[in-house]
XYZ file of C-alpha atoms in Angstrom:
542
model
C 0.000 0.000 0.000
C 1.168 3.525 -0.723
C 1.595 6.015 2.062
C -1.892 7.376 2.818
C -2.575 11.070 2.215
C -5.710 12.921 3.329
C -6.906 15.560 0.906
C -9.363 18.319 1.780
C -11.866 18.774 -1.055
C -15.110 20.644 -1.571
C -17.503 20.819 -4.473
C -18.470 24.049 -6.214
C -21.189 23.286 -8.703
C -19.886 20.351 -10.755
C -16.215 21.043 -10.071
C -14.325 19.296 -7.294
C -11.634 21.508 -5.793
C -8.911 19.984 -3.629
C -6.076 21.252 -1.546
C -2.607 20.205 -2.631
C -1.618 16.644 -1.683
C 1.906 15.219 -1.451
C 2.777 12.687 -4.152
C 2.569 9.051 -2.994
C 5.533 6.975 -1.897
C 5.569 3.258 -2.624
C 7.192 0.313 -0.897
C 10.203 -1.406 -2.474
C 8.368 -4.680 -2.938
C 5.188 -5.248 -4.893
C 3.196 -7.647 -7.038
C 1.532 -5.847 -9.923
C -0.684 -6.753 -12.864
C -1.717 -4.497 -15.694
C -1.951 -3.768 -19.401
C 0.256 -1.694 -21.707
C -1.822 0.221 -24.265
C -0.025 1.808 -27.225
C -2.738 3.239 -29.514
C -0.363 4.432 -32.254
C 1.354 1.030 -32.366
C -1.903 -0.965 -32.148
C -0.718 -2.797 -29.026
C -2.597 -4.084 -25.972
C -0.108 -6.123 -23.930
C -0.920 -7.691 -20.528
C 1.850 -8.052 -17.946
C 2.536 -9.254 -14.408
C 5.444 -7.755 -12.456
C 7.333 -8.880 -9.359
C 9.735 -6.464 -7.647
C 11.883 -7.385 -4.655
C 14.305 -4.479 -4.374
C 15.890 -5.464 -1.013
C 16.981 -8.785 -2.541
C 17.982 -7.221 -5.881
C 15.624 -9.247 -8.041
C 12.709 -8.617 -10.356
C 10.578 -10.360 -12.947
C 8.045 -9.322 -15.589
C 5.784 -11.752 -17.472
C 4.219 -10.640 -20.744
C 1.165 -12.006 -22.540
C 0.136 -14.217 -19.608
C 3.560 -15.808 -19.234
C 4.380 -16.534 -22.870
C 7.462 -14.378 -22.402
C 9.229 -13.954 -19.042
C 12.023 -11.544 -18.204
C 14.058 -12.087 -15.007
C 16.375 -9.402 -13.601
C 19.172 -9.778 -11.077
C 20.759 -6.493 -10.086
C 24.498 -6.074 -9.763
C 25.707 -7.523 -6.474
C 23.033 -10.200 -6.222
C 24.309 -13.696 -5.278
C 26.236 -15.215 -8.168
C 26.022 -12.125 -10.383
C 28.685 -9.520 -9.742
C 27.341 -7.207 -12.429
C 23.828 -8.598 -12.598
C 21.982 -10.283 -15.475
C 18.871 -10.244 -17.631
C 17.366 -13.665 -18.321
C 14.635 -14.375 -20.840
C 12.441 -17.490 -20.804
C 10.681 -17.885 -24.122
C 9.242 -20.493 -26.463
C 11.973 -20.823 -29.111
C 11.422 -22.078 -32.658
C 13.800 -22.638 -35.566
C 14.080 -24.966 -38.559
C 14.378 -28.008 -36.291
C 12.306 -27.338 -33.165
C 8.929 -25.752 -32.483
C 8.055 -23.851 -29.303
C 10.858 -25.273 -27.186
C 10.889 -23.616 -23.747
C 14.334 -21.988 -23.592
C 16.324 -19.518 -21.521
C 18.716 -16.865 -22.808
C 20.700 -14.372 -20.761
C 22.673 -11.160 -21.154
C 25.031 -10.461 -18.271
C 25.850 -7.002 -17.017
C 29.393 -5.620 -17.191
C 31.528 -3.296 -15.102
C 30.644 -0.491 -17.539
C 26.951 -1.399 -17.746
C 25.831 -3.271 -14.627
C 22.279 -4.600 -14.575
C 19.763 -2.607 -12.560
C 16.206 -3.383 -11.562
C 13.427 -1.655 -13.447
C 10.487 -0.507 -11.387
C 7.156 -0.242 -13.166
C 6.227 2.870 -11.241
C 7.552 6.269 -12.301
C 9.949 8.446 -10.367
C 7.478 11.044 -9.083
C 10.049 13.764 -8.557
C 8.564 16.959 -9.982
C 5.014 15.600 -10.165
C 2.339 17.852 -8.676
C -1.146 17.109 -7.446
C -3.643 18.673 -9.894
C -7.000 17.505 -8.512
C -9.351 14.559 -8.672
C -11.034 12.649 -11.486
C -13.627 9.902 -11.705
C -12.006 6.826 -13.249
C -14.575 4.124 -14.084
C -16.565 4.973 -10.979
C -13.540 5.299 -8.685
C -12.435 8.629 -7.266
C -8.805 9.145 -8.323
C -6.061 11.555 -7.311
C -4.273 13.076 -10.312
C -0.527 13.821 -10.279
C 1.124 15.416 -13.294
C 4.499 16.386 -14.723
C 4.974 18.507 -17.852
C 8.352 18.288 -19.605
C 9.340 20.632 -22.450
C 12.319 19.753 -24.632
C 12.689 21.972 -27.689
C 9.389 21.889 -29.575
C 8.116 18.826 -27.720
C 5.797 19.064 -24.741
C 5.277 15.796 -22.880
C 2.635 15.466 -20.184
C 2.948 12.525 -17.780
C -0.006 11.759 -15.519
C -0.387 9.245 -12.684
C -3.873 8.395 -11.432
C -4.167 6.769 -8.017
C -7.089 5.517 -5.962
C -7.861 8.389 -3.610
C -8.700 5.971 -0.768
C -5.236 4.435 -0.483
C -3.158 5.931 -3.355
C -2.670 2.585 -5.127
C -1.743 3.268 -8.777
C -4.533 2.991 -11.361
C -3.131 4.406 -14.603
C 0.049 6.026 -15.912
C -0.508 8.131 -19.015
C 1.760 9.946 -21.442
C 0.606 12.531 -23.983
C 3.178 14.199 -26.211
C 2.618 17.234 -28.412
C 5.175 18.510 -30.926
C 4.603 22.122 -31.940
C 7.038 21.619 -34.830
C 4.795 18.909 -36.296
C 1.609 20.539 -35.067
C 0.343 17.221 -33.766
C 0.629 14.677 -30.992
C 3.836 12.675 -31.445
C 3.203 10.080 -28.748
C 0.512 8.620 -26.560
C 0.372 5.570 -24.322
C -1.215 4.220 -21.162
C -0.218 1.670 -18.545
C -3.292 0.483 -16.647
C -2.619 -1.124 -13.256
C -5.324 -3.678 -12.451
C -3.704 -5.300 -9.383
C -1.242 -3.799 -6.913
C -0.159 -5.552 -3.709
C 2.521 -3.800 -1.693
C 4.408 -4.573 0.391
C 4.602 -8.183 -0.725
C 6.553 -11.173 0.536
C 8.146 -13.323 -2.174
C 9.749 -16.749 -2.162
C 12.792 -17.868 -4.126
C 10.471 -19.828 -6.395
C 8.940 -16.594 -7.679
C 12.284 -15.656 -9.252
C 13.540 -19.134 -10.185
C 14.097 -20.135 -13.794
C 11.822 -23.134 -14.641
C 13.283 -26.468 -13.579
C 15.432 -28.135 -16.208
C 16.327 -24.987 -18.104
C 19.885 -23.742 -18.482
C 20.374 -20.181 -19.680
C 22.712 -19.598 -22.620
C 23.646 -16.805 -24.985
C 21.054 -15.226 -27.230
C 21.048 -16.520 -30.821
C 22.701 -14.492 -33.569
C 24.104 -11.085 -32.608
C 22.436 -11.175 -29.196
C 19.550 -9.330 -27.620
C 18.960 -5.701 -26.728
C 17.612 -5.174 -23.228
C 15.033 -2.652 -24.471
C 13.483 -5.244 -26.784
C 12.985 -7.421 -23.684
C 11.805 -4.746 -21.283
C 9.697 -1.812 -22.549
C 9.286 -0.140 -19.149
C 12.512 1.899 -19.029
C 11.123 3.840 -21.974
C 7.442 3.883 -21.077
C 7.778 4.599 -17.350
C 11.207 6.204 -16.939
C 11.497 8.153 -20.207
C 14.702 6.409 -21.276
C 14.778 6.577 -25.065
C 18.427 6.663 -26.096
C 17.901 3.234 -27.635
C 15.314 4.801 -29.957
C 17.816 7.447 -31.037
C 20.488 4.832 -31.734
C 18.110 2.453 -33.508
C 16.860 5.258 -35.754
C 20.389 6.348 -36.605
C 21.292 2.741 -37.471
C 18.119 2.454 -39.560
C 18.920 5.595 -41.540
C 22.463 4.434 -42.198
C 21.569 0.890 -43.276
C 18.757 1.961 -45.591
C 20.206 5.255 -46.841
C 17.381 7.377 -45.444
C 17.648 11.140 -45.884
C 14.932 13.574 -44.823
C 14.384 16.971 -46.389
C 13.832 18.934 -43.176
C 13.935 18.748 -39.402
C 10.161 18.461 -39.372
C 10.263 15.550 -41.826
C 12.998 13.854 -39.793
C 11.041 14.135 -36.549
C 7.794 12.905 -38.075
C 9.550 9.847 -39.509
C 11.279 9.195 -36.213
C 7.895 9.252 -34.487
C 6.553 6.630 -36.915
C 9.709 4.574 -36.455
C 9.324 4.660 -32.669
C 5.774 3.294 -32.853
C 6.735 0.565 -35.319
C 9.711 -0.445 -33.164
C 7.453 -0.739 -30.105
C 5.007 -2.821 -32.124
C 7.737 -5.207 -33.321
C 9.201 -5.710 -29.843
C 5.792 -6.284 -28.289
C 4.734 -8.829 -30.896
C 8.031 -10.655 -30.536
C 7.197 -11.076 -26.833
C 3.844 -12.669 -27.717
C 5.137 -16.172 -28.545
C 3.981 -16.160 -32.187
C 4.894 -18.759 -34.821
C 7.055 -16.139 -36.526
C 9.275 -13.207 -35.608
C 9.457 -9.615 -36.792
C 12.278 -7.147 -37.223
C 13.012 -3.614 -38.365
C 13.312 -3.303 -42.133
C 13.310 -0.523 -44.742
C 9.580 0.070 -44.202
C 9.918 1.040 -40.529
C 9.478 4.802 -41.062
C 6.249 4.413 -43.039
C 2.757 4.968 -41.691
C 0.052 2.328 -42.015
C -1.558 4.229 -44.889
C 1.789 4.411 -46.691
C 2.351 0.704 -46.184
C -1.076 -0.019 -47.655
C -0.246 2.117 -50.708
C 1.910 -0.782 -51.939
C -1.101 -3.059 -52.011
C -2.481 -2.569 -55.504
C -4.456 -5.727 -56.173
C -7.965 -5.039 -57.446
C -10.376 -7.991 -57.556
C -13.161 -8.427 -60.089
C -15.776 -10.901 -58.926
C -17.299 -13.538 -61.178
C -15.972 -15.152 -64.330
C -12.592 -13.767 -65.392
C -12.136 -15.687 -68.616
C -9.381 -18.160 -69.385
C -9.400 -21.944 -69.479
C -11.321 -24.138 -67.062
C -9.159 -25.762 -64.382
C -9.159 -29.571 -64.607
C -7.496 -31.376 -61.703
C -7.784 -34.731 -63.497
C -5.358 -33.626 -66.185
C -2.603 -33.005 -63.649
C -0.442 -35.283 -61.544
C -2.047 -35.372 -58.110
C 0.386 -37.516 -56.081
C 2.586 -34.506 -55.376
C 5.374 -34.421 -52.746
C 4.859 -32.838 -49.328
C 7.400 -30.112 -50.076
C 8.456 -28.343 -53.246
C 10.481 -25.224 -54.046
C 10.757 -23.912 -57.616
C 13.713 -21.726 -56.644
C 15.845 -24.863 -56.398
C 14.918 -25.791 -59.964
C 15.838 -22.344 -61.294
C 12.347 -21.125 -62.239
C 12.291 -17.950 -60.127
C 13.957 -14.598 -60.852
C 15.496 -12.437 -58.079
C 13.295 -10.456 -55.691
C 12.617 -6.833 -56.637
C 11.251 -3.798 -54.800
C 8.026 -2.324 -56.172
C 8.705 0.874 -54.155
C 5.819 3.152 -53.093
C 3.643 2.075 -55.984
C 0.613 -0.234 -56.084
C 2.101 -2.324 -58.904
C 2.174 -5.658 -57.071
C -0.220 -7.136 -59.665
C 2.457 -6.777 -62.357
C 4.970 -8.732 -60.268
C 2.558 -11.604 -59.661
C 1.781 -11.671 -63.392
C 5.379 -11.647 -64.622
C 6.433 -14.160 -61.962
C 4.071 -16.899 -63.072
C 4.883 -16.245 -66.762
C 8.642 -16.343 -66.061
C 8.219 -19.709 -64.361
C 6.009 -21.175 -67.086
C 8.423 -19.982 -69.783
C 11.323 -21.591 -67.910
C 9.457 -24.893 -67.701
C 8.878 -24.854 -71.472
C 12.172 -23.456 -72.763
C 14.713 -23.949 -69.970
C 15.482 -20.210 -70.110
C 14.809 -17.875 -67.188
C 14.122 -14.382 -68.546
C 13.330 -11.339 -66.437
C 10.137 -9.934 -67.915
C 9.054 -6.298 -67.848
C 6.625 -5.191 -65.156
C 6.971 -1.658 -66.511
C 5.485 -2.614 -69.888
C 2.403 -3.969 -68.128
C 2.101 -0.788 -66.077
C 2.553 1.554 -69.032
C 0.560 -0.266 -71.689
C -2.332 -2.289 -70.208
C -4.618 0.602 -69.232
C -7.081 -0.346 -71.961
C -7.636 -3.702 -70.281
C -8.558 -2.191 -66.919
C -5.193 -1.947 -65.147
C -4.156 1.331 -63.529
C -0.361 1.164 -63.168
C 0.617 2.359 -59.666
C -3.050 2.569 -58.689
C -3.659 -1.155 -59.004
C -4.538 -3.929 -61.415
C -5.260 -7.639 -61.846
C -3.409 -10.602 -63.268
C -6.169 -11.792 -65.652
C -6.363 -8.320 -67.218
C -2.616 -8.482 -67.753
C -2.875 -11.897 -69.405
C -5.564 -10.560 -71.737
C -3.354 -7.603 -72.654
C -0.388 -9.865 -73.362
C -2.463 -12.204 -75.545
C -3.938 -9.281 -77.508
C -0.568 -7.506 -77.749
C 1.285 -10.496 -79.170
C 3.382 -11.106 -76.057
C 5.467 -9.403 -73.363
C 9.012 -8.149 -73.627
C 11.977 -8.487 -71.281
C 13.219 -6.023 -68.712
C 16.463 -5.828 -70.684
C 14.660 -4.513 -73.784
C 12.055 -2.302 -72.149
C 14.240 -0.786 -69.454
C 14.351 -0.982 -65.682
C 11.300 -0.927 -63.474
C 10.614 2.683 -62.435
C 8.116 2.376 -59.591
C 6.021 5.025 -61.375
C 3.693 5.462 -64.337
C 5.403 6.156 -67.642
C 4.863 6.253 -71.428
C 4.108 2.995 -73.240
C 7.035 1.784 -75.414
C 5.560 -1.510 -76.650
C 6.130 -0.532 -80.307
C 9.833 -0.033 -79.658
C 10.519 -3.550 -78.360
C 10.018 -7.177 -79.372
C 8.073 -9.736 -77.367
C 10.097 -12.551 -75.819
C 7.174 -14.661 -74.578
C 3.644 -15.274 -75.873
C 0.647 -16.730 -74.044
C -1.736 -19.392 -75.290
C -4.173 -19.009 -72.387
C -4.489 -18.629 -68.645
C -6.340 -20.505 -65.895
C -7.975 -19.191 -62.749
C -7.965 -21.777 -59.943
C -11.128 -22.601 -57.960
C -11.734 -20.073 -55.188
C -10.259 -21.281 -51.886
C -9.236 -24.753 -53.133
C -5.920 -25.373 -51.381
C -5.526 -28.869 -52.873
C -5.883 -27.409 -56.350
C -3.278 -24.742 -55.557
C -0.797 -27.320 -54.291
C -1.261 -29.521 -57.377
C -1.017 -26.508 -59.682
C 2.236 -25.281 -58.105
C 3.869 -28.680 -58.577
C 2.603 -29.205 -62.139
C 2.546 -25.685 -63.568
C 5.272 -23.813 -61.713
C 5.021 -20.580 -59.683
C 1.442 -19.322 -59.313
C 0.178 -15.727 -59.114
C -1.917 -15.363 -55.942
C -3.685 -12.601 -54.041
C -3.487 -12.125 -50.282
C -4.803 -9.925 -47.491
C -1.686 -7.866 -46.735
C -3.418 -5.125 -44.773
C -1.944 -6.073 -41.395
C 1.134 -4.424 -39.921
C 2.448 -7.808 -38.779
C 3.197 -8.791 -42.384
C 5.036 -5.527 -43.063
C 7.720 -6.465 -40.509
C 7.768 -10.256 -40.915
C 11.267 -11.748 -40.613
C 11.063 -15.541 -40.406
C 8.954 -18.486 -39.263
C 5.475 -19.494 -40.410
C 3.289 -16.394 -40.706
C -0.197 -16.833 -39.259
C -2.309 -13.742 -38.606
C -5.642 -14.414 -36.835
C -7.041 -11.127 -38.142
C -6.282 -12.030 -41.751
C -9.287 -12.556 -43.997
C -9.650 -14.699 -47.108
C -12.672 -13.427 -49.032
C -12.315 -11.968 -52.520
C -13.083 -8.485 -51.206
C -10.352 -8.859 -48.571
C -7.445 -9.415 -50.970
C -5.327 -6.315 -51.592
C -1.868 -7.539 -52.604
C -0.544 -9.794 -55.382
C 2.410 -12.109 -54.769
C 3.909 -15.302 -56.203
C 3.551 -18.778 -54.692
C 6.782 -20.571 -55.643
C 6.420 -23.650 -53.438
C 4.987 -25.185 -50.312
C 6.147 -27.319 -47.388
C 5.999 -28.182 -43.719
C 8.014 -26.548 -40.925
C 7.637 -27.851 -37.385
C 4.372 -29.570 -38.323
C 2.997 -26.328 -39.781
C 2.029 -26.418 -43.444
C 2.971 -23.308 -45.380
C 3.014 -21.682 -48.803
C 6.391 -20.347 -49.930
C 5.629 -16.812 -51.126
C 7.838 -14.441 -53.095
C 7.022 -10.799 -52.357
C 8.015 -7.590 -54.135
C 9.111 -5.550 -51.124
C 12.886 -6.063 -51.655
C 15.304 -8.505 -50.025
C 15.421 -6.261 -46.938
C 11.936 -7.538 -46.151
C 11.108 -10.974 -44.751
C 13.483 -13.874 -45.311
C 15.432 -12.408 -48.246
C 12.161 -11.232 -49.749
C 10.144 -14.389 -49.012
C 7.532 -15.387 -46.422
C 6.214 -18.752 -45.277
C 2.445 -18.210 -45.124
C 0.390 -20.646 -43.075
C -2.012 -22.937 -44.923
C -4.281 -23.093 -41.868
C -7.864 -22.178 -42.821
C -6.627 -20.499 -46.014
C -5.095 -17.794 -43.832
C -4.828 -14.446 -45.650
C -6.513 -15.961 -48.722
C -3.522 -17.444 -50.559
C -5.826 -19.954 -52.295
C -8.687 -17.526 -52.962
C -7.581 -15.937 -56.250
C -4.759 -17.865 -57.943
C -3.803 -18.210 -61.615
C -1.227 -19.634 -64.017
C -0.565 -19.455 -67.755
C 0.123 -21.662 -70.776
C 3.009 -20.542 -72.980
C 2.416 -20.450 -76.737
């Protein structure tokens, strides 16, 4: 329990006026439960926290224990400089959801400290009372101005005993003329003081902590509270500088730089939070991390026409049906390198050229990079709209009427923008006999078609931020839809397989090799997630 303060209040009309009250002081041990809410990052993350400051130990569980972070401060038994330990369900190419422990030890230069989930209330002032969901709350506030940024931090406590209820941050940037940040930490349970046992801070029996995989782990990706509660954001500054350097980002003004940094901050929080959620895949920062959700969606240019779309009738009986459990056309040489469509809704042209490139390879043995730009510039008359979207069947119809499609070498590089049609200045390198649209939602048909006909153009629901920052693993998004109206992005299915008992489609995207696993994603076959089998097509080469 916090130290109890008595506040003299009286009501004048509808306004409650209160005399000043000292800020609360909290014990050094507590058990706390709550929820992190990050509206700009689309995050609602439950947590449970254990703090035992006298014994230099702490623990925070995220997402109901799917991800656990243990802290031992410098000087605790067995840890001269302290340590951070992470217990997580680990998956790779060989194991699925193996309970594992990784640790990052402190050093003499950077000893481990405990992170309290309550703010340092130095400088906070009592500003009055407020009704919070039927509970009378004391309101304590701190306003911090740094340059053009004004940040307001507010702690709400139960007026009966000063237990914390909510910690809120609202940031306004006068340079941008808008709010640059906003988040809440709601405290649903608070027991203090609290007596702990050694078991509360013990790593699960049978686990041995080792080094983090790859280059290691950053403490701030494990523990968000130093930033959210204690305003420590140097890691954001460093991460943004690294991001700009790796991806060659240059911004035209200070205002532009700060607005992009704000977007980056929210996307980084989102990625770290989702990686704590024990998903079947992981996310990471990529070249898209300074883009807003609307800008990310601008790349999704698939337009779906319902009903009959022409072409040949699909006949499963004409194809070999005893197909292997796994297949990858990249290994056969039927897939060209991944490209970047840039900020242009031209994905439909990449799906179209990808399936034609594969079919042409199967017939001729030659892998030719075909021109997406010709489709963008010249197929308007068939209903495509260049950077504003299109469809594969309309592209096939254009190619058949036009006498074929030329190569990237002849037509020129992809521009990521609308341009003048140059079809009369080049020669076609591939002609189409016909095309086939697969039955809507038939995953067996898609699997058979991939094996027999090569890479297949498919549409997906790519509207979710989780896909934008996919890194590896089998991507399954519960919010993904699979109806025709839900598809907004065209990609290329180049294979299929099974990873850790999870069936997937091997998908080539057009968001560069900085995205995903060198430009590819393993999309779950479960319940036709994201609609991979909803609108698929392939071609016959003349």
